[in-house]
Amino acid sequence: MKNKICLVSLFLSAMFFASCTDLDETLYDQLTPDEYVSEDDGPVGIIYSALMGSHTAPYTHPGSEFVWMVQTSTDEVCVPIRTGGDWKDGYTYQQFQKHTWDPNNKIILSAWNYCFNIIGVCNVELKKGSKYSPNQQAQIRLVRAYAYLRLMDMFGNVPIIDENYTDSQMPEKSDRADVYNFVRNELNDPIMDNLKARRTSEVWNKGILHTLKARLYLNSKVYTDCSDADYMLNLDSCIMSCDSVKAMNKYEITDYFKCFYTDNDLLENSRDIICSLPYKPTEGTEGNYLQLLGFAKLTGNAFGIPVLNDAVNGPCVNPGKDADDTEALFKIFDAKDIRKLSIFSGQIYDKTTGKEISIIGQPINYTPYFTGGFSVWNSSSDNVNAAKRGDGARMLKYEMVANQAWEMENDLVLMRYTEVLYMRAEALIRLNRGGEAISIFNEVLLKRGYDGAAITVDQATSKRTVTTIPLSIAVEPTLEFMEKELRREFIFEDHRRTDMIRFGKFTTTEWGLHTQSNGSIIGDPTKNIFPIPADILSKNTKLKQNPGYN
């Protein structure tokens, strides 16, 4: 499939608003040829091109969701203003940390356009009807449902536009509950019976379908404000969806970092992966570059690998409220927990000499806790309040290789089997059946522990090999344990904002750098959804702004 992905990247920049507001039929018809698509091809390359996006054109890369907007609005990631005013950018990133964003924030526009671009491409292809088999039509509709689930999660109230929309007028906004029902009906449509039980994320399949169903039902209380009784029924549906994934016998829990190897598309490395974006820069796709945004250029990383000039020293790990904050991300891991290696901090060493690497005469020390970078910066006189070059631990989830290029080949992981198991565990706990979740925790945690002698690190790469040794962590089938375990397992995987909202922590409490003393907005539930971008409202006057942003 990877050699088929680069079909239509030239068309994408012309589609941003055509896909969600313009409805220009002529433009749509230029996108793909009309010949019948082979059953083996899955949804054609254009669908994957839309999903992977492009960071070379404005507003088309999932980075708008995965880092800049979603993760930076949580206690996982921050983007401080650094010495010299780097990353000030009109306080765009700081707005997400403080929850002070507004409809003019261009990153919010980026996320809106990214999702509606996918929807527009899917609608175009679905209009071609018999060109695609029922299996392929089901795949395309599944991709569209995924995009709508993301939109509903971020923006709540959005327009519903399917392939049958023919009105020449701009579409109106639908309530969040209506969008929820649309997605639920799509995922339960009989056409989805045509999906195959294949174990590859390059053909959207039944594993992806049931995982999305489970996500939808688990978060239904947030999306619809349904009654407690109805939520209990939805939790039962969540469990059934998780059981459907397990019944496929296609997935298993693997050694943690195999999911994030450079070759994580290989079957033996990816038995936990249900859905990923298949990047291959040498074959024309843009590449998974999000992790490289965090490291300082002209330095090495933890394992002595050169980091190229493209590295821009941006996002880093949220340092917590103070140096003793036990809820800071880098402090919540058991001493034997391999998952803490997703975070890198400390000195940088040259692998050949064993000496610290110095930049401008100063060693780089990625320090987990820091205080600078979240106040006003107007000139060099404000550098005293800025974050220094080494401030902040860094994201190191994906394997990096020697002479690492900006465009990493690691497939970007969207869904894993471990998520399915943990959704089942959470649903059981919420149904007061927590005892049934203990075996799930034990099954996962047996694959997450090590001691100092049991882990092998290849010094030429960041590939980690682990011998399984049980953790000393005490399993508790409670929501408190569940919430913290989700933080550990899915660190930097774009889960945290949704989880924080579901557990009631996103807007109601102080955490990390999101504190009243830092000027953050605390206790405003309207911040649980983002505003409709001002640029979109100016193009479609029939849309109404979300509450709290007028």
mmCIF file of C-alpha atoms in Angstrom, residues 45-420:
data_model
loop_
_atom_site.group_PDB
_atom_site.id
_atom_site.type_symbol
_atom_site.label_atom_id
_atom_site.label_comp_id
_atom_site.label_asym_id
_atom_site.label_seq_id
_atom_site.Cartn_x
_atom_site.Cartn_y
_atom_site.Cartn_z
ATOM 1 C CA GLY A 45 -4.385 6.489 -1.915
ATOM 2 C CA ILE A 46 -6.175 9.820 -1.757
ATOM 3 C CA ILE A 47 -7.814 8.812 1.533
ATOM 4 C CA TYR A 48 -4.454 8.089 3.113
ATOM 5 C CA SER A 49 -2.992 11.272 1.661
ATOM 6 C CA ALA A 50 -5.752 13.201 3.418
ATOM 7 C CA LEU A 51 -5.210 11.312 6.689
ATOM 8 C CA MET A 52 -1.448 11.817 6.706
ATOM 9 C CA GLY A 53 -1.630 15.424 5.582
ATOM 10 C CA SER A 54 1.265 17.633 4.612
ATOM 11 C CA HIS A 55 3.264 19.998 6.782
ATOM 12 C CA THR A 56 4.554 21.740 3.646
ATOM 13 C CA ALA A 57 1.118 23.208 2.915
ATOM 14 C CA PRO A 58 -0.893 25.155 5.497
ATOM 15 C CA TYR A 59 -3.332 23.390 7.789
ATOM 16 C CA THR A 60 -3.040 19.831 6.544
ATOM 17 C CA HIS A 61 -0.937 17.835 9.011
ATOM 18 C CA PRO A 62 -2.257 15.890 12.036
ATOM 19 C CA GLY A 63 0.369 17.753 14.078
ATOM 20 C CA SER A 64 -2.337 20.368 14.532
ATOM 21 C CA GLU A 65 -4.136 17.828 16.690
ATOM 22 C CA PHE A 66 -1.401 15.595 18.068
ATOM 23 C CA VAL A 67 0.868 18.265 19.533
ATOM 24 C CA TRP A 68 0.017 21.901 19.039
ATOM 25 C CA MET A 69 -3.613 21.818 20.077
ATOM 26 C CA VAL A 70 -4.611 18.631 21.884
ATOM 27 C CA GLN A 71 -1.511 17.618 23.860
ATOM 28 C CA THR A 72 -0.406 21.179 24.646
ATOM 29 C CA SER A 73 -3.780 21.897 26.242
ATOM 30 C CA THR A 74 -3.122 19.112 28.789
ATOM 31 C CA ASP A 75 -0.647 18.208 31.537
ATOM 32 C CA GLU A 76 1.480 16.245 29.031
ATOM 33 C CA VAL A 77 3.146 18.801 26.787
ATOM 34 C CA CYS A 78 4.011 22.486 26.782
ATOM 35 C CA VAL A 79 5.670 24.880 24.335
ATOM 36 C CA PRO A 80 7.449 27.555 26.393
ATOM 37 C CA ILE A 81 8.828 30.804 24.991
ATOM 38 C CA ARG A 82 12.588 30.322 24.878
ATOM 39 C CA THR A 83 15.531 32.701 25.073
ATOM 40 C CA GLY A 84 15.421 35.181 22.221
ATOM 41 C CA GLY A 85 11.657 34.944 21.893
ATOM 42 C CA ASP A 86 11.673 31.599 20.078
ATOM 43 C CA TRP A 87 8.217 30.016 20.058
ATOM 44 C CA LYS A 88 6.451 33.182 21.197
ATOM 45 C CA ASP A 89 4.508 33.276 17.903
ATOM 46 C CA GLY A 90 1.911 35.683 19.209
ATOM 47 C CA TYR A 91 1.462 33.536 22.354
ATOM 48 C CA THR A 92 -0.358 30.995 20.169
ATOM 49 C CA TYR A 93 0.992 27.933 22.002
ATOM 50 C CA GLN A 94 0.826 29.571 25.422
ATOM 51 C CA GLN A 95 -2.912 30.044 24.895
ATOM 52 C CA PHE A 96 -3.391 26.275 24.856
ATOM 53 C CA GLN A 97 -1.451 25.783 28.076
ATOM 54 C CA LYS A 98 -3.462 28.483 29.845
ATOM 55 C CA HIS A 99 -6.816 27.684 28.179
ATOM 56 C CA THR A 100 -7.029 31.256 26.919
ATOM 57 C CA TRP A 101 -7.456 30.356 23.255
ATOM 58 C CA ASP A 102 -9.964 32.229 21.096
ATOM 59 C CA PRO A 103 -11.586 31.760 17.642
ATOM 60 C CA ASN A 104 -8.683 33.560 15.927
ATOM 61 C CA ASN A 105 -6.079 30.974 16.932
ATOM 62 C CA LYS A 106 -4.722 29.583 13.663
ATOM 63 C CA ILE A 107 -3.955 26.169 15.133
ATOM 64 C CA ILE A 108 -7.633 25.700 15.925
ATOM 65 C CA LEU A 109 -8.351 26.527 12.292
ATOM 66 C CA SER A 110 -5.715 23.967 11.328
ATOM 67 C CA ALA A 111 -7.436 21.154 13.225
ATOM 68 C CA TRP A 112 -10.854 22.076 11.800
ATOM 69 C CA ASN A 113 -9.517 22.093 8.236
ATOM 70 C CA TYR A 114 -7.589 18.866 8.710
ATOM 71 C CA CYS A 115 -10.725 16.943 9.717
ATOM 72 C CA PHE A 116 -13.050 18.512 7.154
ATOM 73 C CA ASN A 117 -10.501 17.891 4.424
ATOM 74 C CA ILE A 118 -10.745 14.163 5.193
ATOM 75 C CA ILE A 119 -14.543 14.354 5.206
ATOM 76 C CA GLY A 120 -14.607 16.194 1.877
ATOM 77 C CA VAL A 121 -12.313 13.646 0.216
ATOM 78 C CA CYS A 122 -14.450 10.765 1.526
ATOM 79 C CA ASN A 123 -17.657 12.393 0.277
ATOM 80 C CA VAL A 124 -16.158 12.865 -3.178
ATOM 81 C CA GLU A 125 -15.227 9.197 -3.412
ATOM 82 C CA LEU A 126 -18.556 7.972 -2.056
ATOM 83 C CA LYS A 127 -20.375 9.898 -4.788
ATOM 84 C CA LYS A 128 -18.702 7.593 -7.301
ATOM 85 C CA GLY A 129 -20.761 4.697 -6.017
ATOM 86 C CA SER A 130 -20.192 1.601 -8.127
ATOM 87 C CA LYS A 131 -16.548 2.457 -8.688
ATOM 88 C CA TYR A 132 -15.989 0.898 -5.281
ATOM 89 C CA SER A 133 -16.989 -2.484 -3.858
ATOM 90 C CA PRO A 134 -19.168 -2.600 -0.710
ATOM 91 C CA ASN A 135 -16.047 -3.366 1.318
ATOM 92 C CA GLN A 136 -14.291 -0.281 -0.034
ATOM 93 C CA GLN A 137 -17.321 1.939 0.481
ATOM 94 C CA ALA A 138 -17.464 0.742 4.079
ATOM 95 C CA GLN A 139 -13.798 1.647 4.542
ATOM 96 C CA ILE A 140 -14.321 5.153 3.200
ATOM 97 C CA ARG A 141 -17.332 5.699 5.443
ATOM 98 C CA LEU A 142 -15.315 4.411 8.398
ATOM 99 C CA VAL A 143 -12.574 6.945 7.695
ATOM 100 C CA ARG A 144 -15.209 9.689 7.502
ATOM 101 C CA ALA A 145 -16.723 8.549 10.822
ATOM 102 C CA TYR A 146 -13.258 8.745 12.389
ATOM 103 C CA ALA A 147 -12.884 12.346 11.204
ATOM 104 C CA TYR A 148 -16.321 13.253 12.538
ATOM 105 C CA LEU A 149 -15.568 11.631 15.896
ATOM 106 C CA ARG A 150 -12.435 13.790 16.140
ATOM 107 C CA LEU A 151 -14.393 16.911 15.193
ATOM 108 C CA MET A 152 -17.115 16.138 17.735
ATOM 109 C CA ASP A 153 -14.500 15.554 20.417
ATOM 110 C CA MET A 154 -12.730 18.862 19.759
ATOM 111 C CA PHE A 155 -15.495 21.215 18.616
ATOM 112 C CA GLY A 156 -18.724 19.620 19.797
ATOM 113 C CA ASN A 157 -21.205 21.267 17.445
ATOM 114 C CA VAL A 158 -20.220 20.993 13.778
ATOM 115 C CA PRO A 159 -21.970 20.758 10.377
ATOM 116 C CA ILE A 160 -22.879 17.268 9.162
ATOM 117 C CA ILE A 161 -22.119 16.915 5.462
ATOM 118 C CA ASP A 162 -22.364 13.567 3.724
ATOM 119 C CA GLU A 163 -22.120 12.500 0.096
ATOM 120 C CA ASN A 164 -25.805 13.254 -0.442
ATOM 121 C CA TYR A 165 -25.571 16.927 0.514
ATOM 122 C CA THR A 166 -26.793 18.899 -2.524
ATOM 123 C CA ASP A 167 -27.971 22.163 -1.007
ATOM 124 C CA SER A 168 -26.301 25.129 -2.678
ATOM 125 C CA GLN A 169 -26.430 26.971 0.656
ATOM 126 C CA MET A 170 -23.808 26.796 3.363
ATOM 127 C CA PRO A 171 -24.506 23.994 5.888
ATOM 128 C CA GLU A 172 -25.826 24.733 9.353
ATOM 129 C CA LYS A 173 -24.215 23.531 12.552
ATOM 130 C CA SER A 174 -25.549 20.389 14.209
ATOM 131 C CA ASP A 175 -25.724 19.897 17.956
ATOM 132 C CA ARG A 176 -23.073 17.658 19.458
ATOM 133 C CA ALA A 177 -25.645 14.985 20.313
ATOM 134 C CA ASP A 178 -26.764 14.936 16.667
ATOM 135 C CA VAL A 179 -23.178 14.502 15.516
ATOM 136 C CA TYR A 180 -22.823 11.673 18.029
ATOM 137 C CA ASN A 181 -25.908 9.970 16.605
ATOM 138 C CA PHE A 182 -24.595 10.433 13.067
ATOM 139 C CA VAL A 183 -21.289 8.778 13.948
ATOM 140 C CA ARG A 184 -23.031 5.998 15.895
ATOM 141 C CA ASN A 185 -25.376 5.282 12.999
ATOM 142 C CA GLU A 186 -22.485 5.234 10.534
ATOM 143 C CA LEU A 187 -20.501 2.786 12.653
ATOM 144 C CA ASN A 188 -23.535 0.531 13.040
ATOM 145 C CA ASP A 189 -24.712 0.739 9.427
ATOM 146 C CA PRO A 190 -25.136 -2.719 7.809
ATOM 147 C CA ILE A 191 -22.567 -1.761 5.162
ATOM 148 C CA MET A 192 -19.891 -2.152 7.851
ATOM 149 C CA ASP A 193 -20.545 -5.907 7.761
ATOM 150 C CA ASN A 194 -18.524 -5.877 4.529
ATOM 151 C CA LEU A 195 -15.334 -4.887 6.345
ATOM 152 C CA LYS A 196 -12.740 -7.610 6.612
ATOM 153 C CA ALA A 197 -11.106 -8.958 9.757
ATOM 154 C CA ARG A 198 -7.642 -8.178 8.431
ATOM 155 C CA ARG A 199 -4.690 -7.421 10.685
ATOM 156 C CA THR A 200 -3.313 -4.403 8.878
ATOM 157 C CA SER A 201 -4.012 -0.744 9.447
ATOM 158 C CA GLU A 202 -3.424 0.036 5.760
ATOM 159 C CA VAL A 203 -6.857 -1.370 4.990
ATOM 160 C CA TRP A 204 -9.470 -0.004 7.370
ATOM 161 C CA ASN A 205 -11.060 -3.056 8.909
ATOM 162 C CA LYS A 206 -13.302 -4.514 11.601
ATOM 163 C CA GLY A 207 -10.671 -3.980 14.292
ATOM 164 C CA ILE A 208 -10.722 -0.229 13.632
ATOM 165 C CA LEU A 209 -14.525 -0.235 13.458
ATOM 166 C CA HIS A 210 -15.021 -1.842 16.865
ATOM 167 C CA THR A 211 -12.279 0.274 18.464
ATOM 168 C CA LEU A 212 -14.010 3.457 17.306
ATOM 169 C CA LYS A 213 -17.334 2.131 18.592
ATOM 170 C CA ALA A 214 -15.790 1.528 22.002
ATOM 171 C CA ARG A 215 -14.321 5.045 22.059
ATOM 172 C CA LEU A 216 -17.683 6.514 21.136
ATOM 173 C CA TYR A 217 -19.637 4.649 23.802
ATOM 174 C CA LEU A 218 -17.060 5.230 26.550
ATOM 175 C CA ASN A 219 -17.224 9.004 25.993
ATOM 176 C CA SER A 220 -20.967 9.186 25.332
ATOM 177 C CA LYS A 221 -21.696 10.912 28.642
ATOM 178 C CA VAL A 222 -19.411 13.762 27.574
ATOM 179 C CA TYR A 223 -20.722 13.941 24.028
ATOM 180 C CA THR A 224 -24.466 13.731 24.763
ATOM 181 C CA ASP A 225 -24.966 14.405 28.502
ATOM 182 C CA CYS A 226 -27.083 11.264 28.515
ATOM 183 C CA SER A 227 -28.740 9.972 31.662
ATOM 184 C CA ASP A 228 -26.821 7.714 34.024
ATOM 185 C CA ALA A 229 -29.039 4.798 33.029
ATOM 186 C CA ASP A 230 -28.325 5.335 29.327
ATOM 187 C CA TYR A 231 -24.621 5.687 30.054
ATOM 188 C CA MET A 232 -24.654 2.311 31.780
ATOM 189 C CA LEU A 233 -26.138 0.796 28.627
ATOM 190 C CA ASN A 234 -23.478 2.538 26.530
ATOM 191 C CA LEU A 235 -20.776 1.131 28.787
ATOM 192 C CA ASP A 236 -22.186 -2.340 28.130
ATOM 193 C CA SER A 237 -21.960 -1.550 24.404
ATOM 194 C CA CYS A 238 -18.365 -0.406 24.917
ATOM 195 C CA ILE A 239 -17.509 -3.751 26.493
ATOM 196 C CA MET A 240 -19.201 -5.657 23.654
ATOM 197 C CA SER A 241 -17.224 -3.640 21.095
ATOM 198 C CA CYS A 242 -13.986 -4.419 22.937
ATOM 199 C CA ASP A 243 -14.921 -8.083 23.029
ATOM 200 C CA SER A 244 -15.501 -7.984 19.256
ATOM 201 C CA VAL A 245 -11.923 -6.795 18.748
ATOM 202 C CA LYS A 246 -10.579 -9.525 21.012
ATOM 203 C CA ALA A 247 -12.658 -12.175 19.229
ATOM 204 C CA MET A 248 -10.861 -11.375 15.971
ATOM 205 C CA ASN A 249 -7.717 -13.030 17.412
ATOM 206 C CA LYS A 250 -5.564 -10.669 15.374
ATOM 207 C CA TYR A 251 -3.946 -8.564 18.100
ATOM 208 C CA GLU A 252 -1.930 -9.001 21.285
ATOM 209 C CA ILE A 253 -0.007 -6.968 23.842
ATOM 210 C CA THR A 254 3.601 -6.655 22.732
ATOM 211 C CA ASP A 255 6.797 -5.326 24.233
ATOM 212 C CA TYR A 256 5.963 -1.661 24.549
ATOM 213 C CA PHE A 257 8.415 0.052 22.243
ATOM 214 C CA LYS A 258 8.008 -2.407 19.373
ATOM 215 C CA CYS A 259 4.922 -0.377 18.490
ATOM 216 C CA PHE A 260 7.133 2.646 17.912
ATOM 217 C CA TYR A 261 10.150 1.157 16.117
ATOM 218 C CA THR A 262 11.195 2.655 12.803
ATOM 219 C CA ASP A 263 9.891 -0.540 11.196
ATOM 220 C CA ASN A 264 6.708 -0.662 13.284
ATOM 221 C CA ASP A 265 4.803 -1.541 10.128
ATOM 222 C CA LEU A 266 6.250 -5.067 10.229
ATOM 223 C CA LEU A 267 3.882 -7.724 11.520
ATOM 224 C CA GLU A 268 6.251 -8.992 14.196
ATOM 225 C CA ASN A 269 6.681 -5.501 15.655
ATOM 226 C CA SER A 270 3.098 -4.294 15.494
ATOM 227 C CA ARG A 271 0.778 -6.921 16.924
ATOM 228 C CA ASP A 272 -0.558 -4.277 19.315
ATOM 229 C CA ILE A 273 -1.258 -1.736 16.560
ATOM 230 C CA ILE A 274 -4.818 -1.598 15.247
ATOM 231 C CA CYS A 275 -4.545 1.606 13.207
ATOM 232 C CA SER A 276 -1.618 3.776 12.154
ATOM 233 C CA LEU A 277 -0.664 6.241 9.442
ATOM 234 C CA PRO A 278 1.857 4.531 7.128
ATOM 235 C CA TYR A 279 4.676 7.022 6.572
ATOM 236 C CA LYS A 280 7.506 6.305 4.153
ATOM 237 C CA PRO A 281 9.402 9.504 3.199
ATOM 238 C CA THR A 282 11.612 7.728 0.654
ATOM 239 C CA GLU A 283 8.480 6.730 -1.261
ATOM 240 C CA GLY A 284 6.870 10.148 -1.415
ATOM 241 C CA THR A 285 4.924 10.620 1.817
ATOM 242 C CA GLU A 286 5.691 13.474 4.172
ATOM 243 C CA GLY A 287 6.912 11.541 7.187
ATOM 244 C CA ASN A 288 6.245 11.427 10.917
ATOM 245 C CA TYR A 289 8.197 14.447 12.124
ATOM 246 C CA LEU A 290 6.383 15.431 15.326
ATOM 247 C CA GLN A 291 8.944 14.064 17.811
ATOM 248 C CA LEU A 292 11.802 15.948 16.146
ATOM 249 C CA LEU A 293 10.098 19.229 16.957
ATOM 250 C CA GLY A 294 11.263 18.925 20.541
ATOM 251 C CA PHE A 295 15.036 18.479 20.339
ATOM 252 C CA ALA A 296 17.577 21.264 20.083
ATOM 253 C CA LYS A 297 19.425 21.344 16.785
ATOM 254 C CA LEU A 298 23.126 20.504 16.456
ATOM 255 C CA THR A 299 23.004 18.233 19.500
ATOM 256 C CA GLY A 300 22.737 14.509 20.068
ATOM 257 C CA ASN A 301 19.845 12.788 21.774
ATOM 258 C CA ALA A 302 19.960 10.323 24.639
ATOM 259 C CA PHE A 303 21.726 7.652 22.612
ATOM 260 C CA GLY A 304 24.283 9.780 20.792
ATOM 261 C CA ILE A 305 22.374 10.126 17.527
ATOM 262 C CA PRO A 306 22.949 13.369 15.652
ATOM 263 C CA VAL A 307 19.872 15.576 15.563
ATOM 264 C CA LEU A 308 19.820 17.573 12.357
ATOM 265 C CA ASN A 309 19.559 21.329 11.884
ATOM 266 C CA ASP A 310 15.839 20.853 11.264
ATOM 267 C CA ALA A 311 15.214 20.131 14.960
ATOM 268 C CA VAL A 312 13.643 23.247 16.434
ATOM 269 C CA ASN A 313 13.627 22.828 20.258
ATOM 270 C CA GLY A 314 9.900 23.375 20.656
ATOM 271 C CA PRO A 315 7.511 21.091 22.603
ATOM 272 C CA CYS A 316 8.683 19.540 25.848
ATOM 273 C CA VAL A 317 7.183 17.714 28.796
ATOM 274 C CA ASN A 318 4.910 19.723 31.092
ATOM 275 C CA PRO A 319 7.071 20.310 34.197
ATOM 276 C CA GLY A 320 4.293 20.232 36.803
ATOM 277 C CA LYS A 321 3.207 22.885 39.274
ATOM 278 C CA ASP A 322 6.450 22.815 41.265
ATOM 279 C CA ALA A 323 9.590 20.738 41.725
ATOM 280 C CA ASP A 324 7.815 18.480 44.235
ATOM 281 C CA ASP A 325 4.632 17.909 42.242
ATOM 282 C CA THR A 326 4.026 14.162 42.463
ATOM 283 C CA GLU A 327 1.450 14.469 39.675
ATOM 284 C CA ALA A 328 4.012 15.791 37.186
ATOM 285 C CA LEU A 329 4.182 13.451 34.206
ATOM 286 C CA PHE A 330 7.785 12.371 34.724
ATOM 287 C CA LYS A 331 7.067 11.391 38.350
ATOM 288 C CA ILE A 332 4.075 9.078 37.963
ATOM 289 C CA PHE A 333 5.984 5.974 36.836
ATOM 290 C CA ASP A 334 7.051 2.997 38.907
ATOM 291 C CA ALA A 335 10.835 2.638 39.127
ATOM 292 C CA LYS A 336 10.674 -0.471 36.916
ATOM 293 C CA ASP A 337 8.210 0.910 34.388
ATOM 294 C CA ILE A 338 9.608 0.860 30.870
ATOM 295 C CA ARG A 339 7.085 3.436 29.726
ATOM 296 C CA LYS A 340 8.966 6.201 31.516
ATOM 297 C CA LEU A 341 11.589 5.868 28.768
ATOM 298 C CA SER A 342 9.088 7.741 26.590
ATOM 299 C CA ILE A 343 10.496 10.784 28.398
ATOM 300 C CA PHE A 344 14.133 11.790 28.036
ATOM 301 C CA SER A 345 15.941 14.135 30.383
ATOM 302 C CA GLY A 346 19.528 14.726 31.414
ATOM 303 C CA GLN A 347 22.879 15.411 29.775
ATOM 304 C CA ILE A 348 23.693 14.779 26.125
ATOM 305 C CA TYR A 349 26.778 12.684 25.427
ATOM 306 C CA ASP A 350 28.868 12.001 22.358
ATOM 307 C CA LYS A 351 28.742 8.233 21.918
ATOM 308 C CA THR A 352 32.329 8.018 20.613
ATOM 309 C CA THR A 353 34.031 10.076 23.328
ATOM 310 C CA GLY A 354 31.615 9.646 26.190
ATOM 311 C CA LYS A 355 31.873 13.371 26.874
ATOM 312 C CA GLU A 356 29.107 15.894 27.256
ATOM 313 C CA ILE A 357 28.291 17.764 24.055
ATOM 314 C CA SER A 358 28.581 21.518 24.438
ATOM 315 C CA ILE A 359 26.725 24.114 22.428
ATOM 316 C CA ILE A 360 28.106 27.650 22.658
ATOM 317 C CA GLY A 361 30.269 26.421 25.522
ATOM 318 C CA GLN A 362 27.353 25.102 27.598
ATOM 319 C CA PRO A 363 26.342 21.459 28.015
ATOM 320 C CA ILE A 364 22.769 20.661 27.054
ATOM 321 C CA ASN A 365 20.857 19.374 30.058
ATOM 322 C CA TYR A 366 17.208 18.616 29.403
ATOM 323 C CA THR A 367 15.867 19.491 32.862
ATOM 324 C CA PRO A 368 12.399 18.098 33.719
ATOM 325 C CA TYR A 369 11.344 20.942 36.016
ATOM 326 C CA PHE A 370 11.638 24.581 34.970
ATOM 327 C CA THR A 371 9.714 27.797 35.498
ATOM 328 C CA GLY A 372 10.507 30.097 32.556
ATOM 329 C CA GLY A 373 8.701 30.614 29.283
ATOM 330 C CA PHE A 374 5.134 31.396 30.318
ATOM 331 C CA SER A 375 5.148 35.137 30.866
ATOM 332 C CA VAL A 376 5.447 38.176 28.603
ATOM 333 C CA TRP A 377 8.394 38.344 26.201
ATOM 334 C CA ASN A 378 8.905 41.531 24.176
ATOM 335 C CA SER A 379 12.668 41.912 23.858
ATOM 336 C CA SER A 380 15.968 40.461 25.026
ATOM 337 C CA SER A 381 15.445 42.203 28.359
ATOM 338 C CA ASP A 382 12.719 39.609 29.009
ATOM 339 C CA ASN A 383 15.072 36.658 28.525
ATOM 340 C CA VAL A 384 15.273 36.274 32.292
ATOM 341 C CA ASN A 385 11.669 35.050 32.145
ATOM 342 C CA ALA A 386 12.192 32.774 29.146
ATOM 343 C CA ALA A 387 12.893 29.042 29.098
ATOM 344 C CA LYS A 388 16.522 28.171 28.496
ATOM 345 C CA ARG A 389 17.745 25.913 25.714
ATOM 346 C CA GLY A 390 17.800 22.792 27.857
ATOM 347 C CA ASP A 391 14.676 23.437 29.905
ATOM 348 C CA GLY A 392 12.126 20.656 29.696
ATOM 349 C CA ALA A 393 12.357 16.890 29.349
ATOM 350 C CA ARG A 394 11.692 15.693 25.784
ATOM 351 C CA MET A 395 9.373 13.261 24.034
ATOM 352 C CA LEU A 396 11.159 10.068 22.994
ATOM 353 C CA LYS A 397 8.309 7.683 22.197
ATOM 354 C CA TYR A 398 9.400 6.706 18.690
ATOM 355 C CA GLU A 399 12.676 5.036 17.827
ATOM 356 C CA MET A 400 15.300 7.318 16.307
ATOM 357 C CA VAL A 401 18.092 5.991 14.128
ATOM 358 C CA ALA A 402 21.618 7.079 13.290
ATOM 359 C CA ASN A 403 21.712 10.173 11.054
ATOM 360 C CA GLN A 404 18.033 10.652 11.766
ATOM 361 C CA ALA A 405 16.275 12.660 9.068
ATOM 362 C CA TRP A 406 13.578 15.206 9.811
ATOM 363 C CA GLU A 407 11.027 12.922 8.146
ATOM 364 C CA MET A 408 10.865 9.863 10.394
ATOM 365 C CA GLU A 409 9.625 6.621 8.835
ATOM 366 C CA ASN A 410 7.860 5.378 11.965
ATOM 367 C CA ASP A 411 4.169 4.860 11.268
ATOM 368 C CA LEU A 412 2.130 7.208 13.459
ATOM 369 C CA VAL A 413 0.108 5.051 15.869
ATOM 370 C CA LEU A 414 -3.596 5.941 16.169
ATOM 371 C CA MET A 415 -5.140 2.908 17.878
ATOM 372 C CA ARG A 416 -3.722 -0.017 19.834
ATOM 373 C CA TYR A 417 -5.118 -3.248 21.227
ATOM 374 C CA THR A 418 -4.000 -2.154 24.694
ATOM 375 C CA GLU A 419 -6.426 0.765 24.385
ATOM 376 C CA VAL A 420 -9.206 -1.735 23.717
#
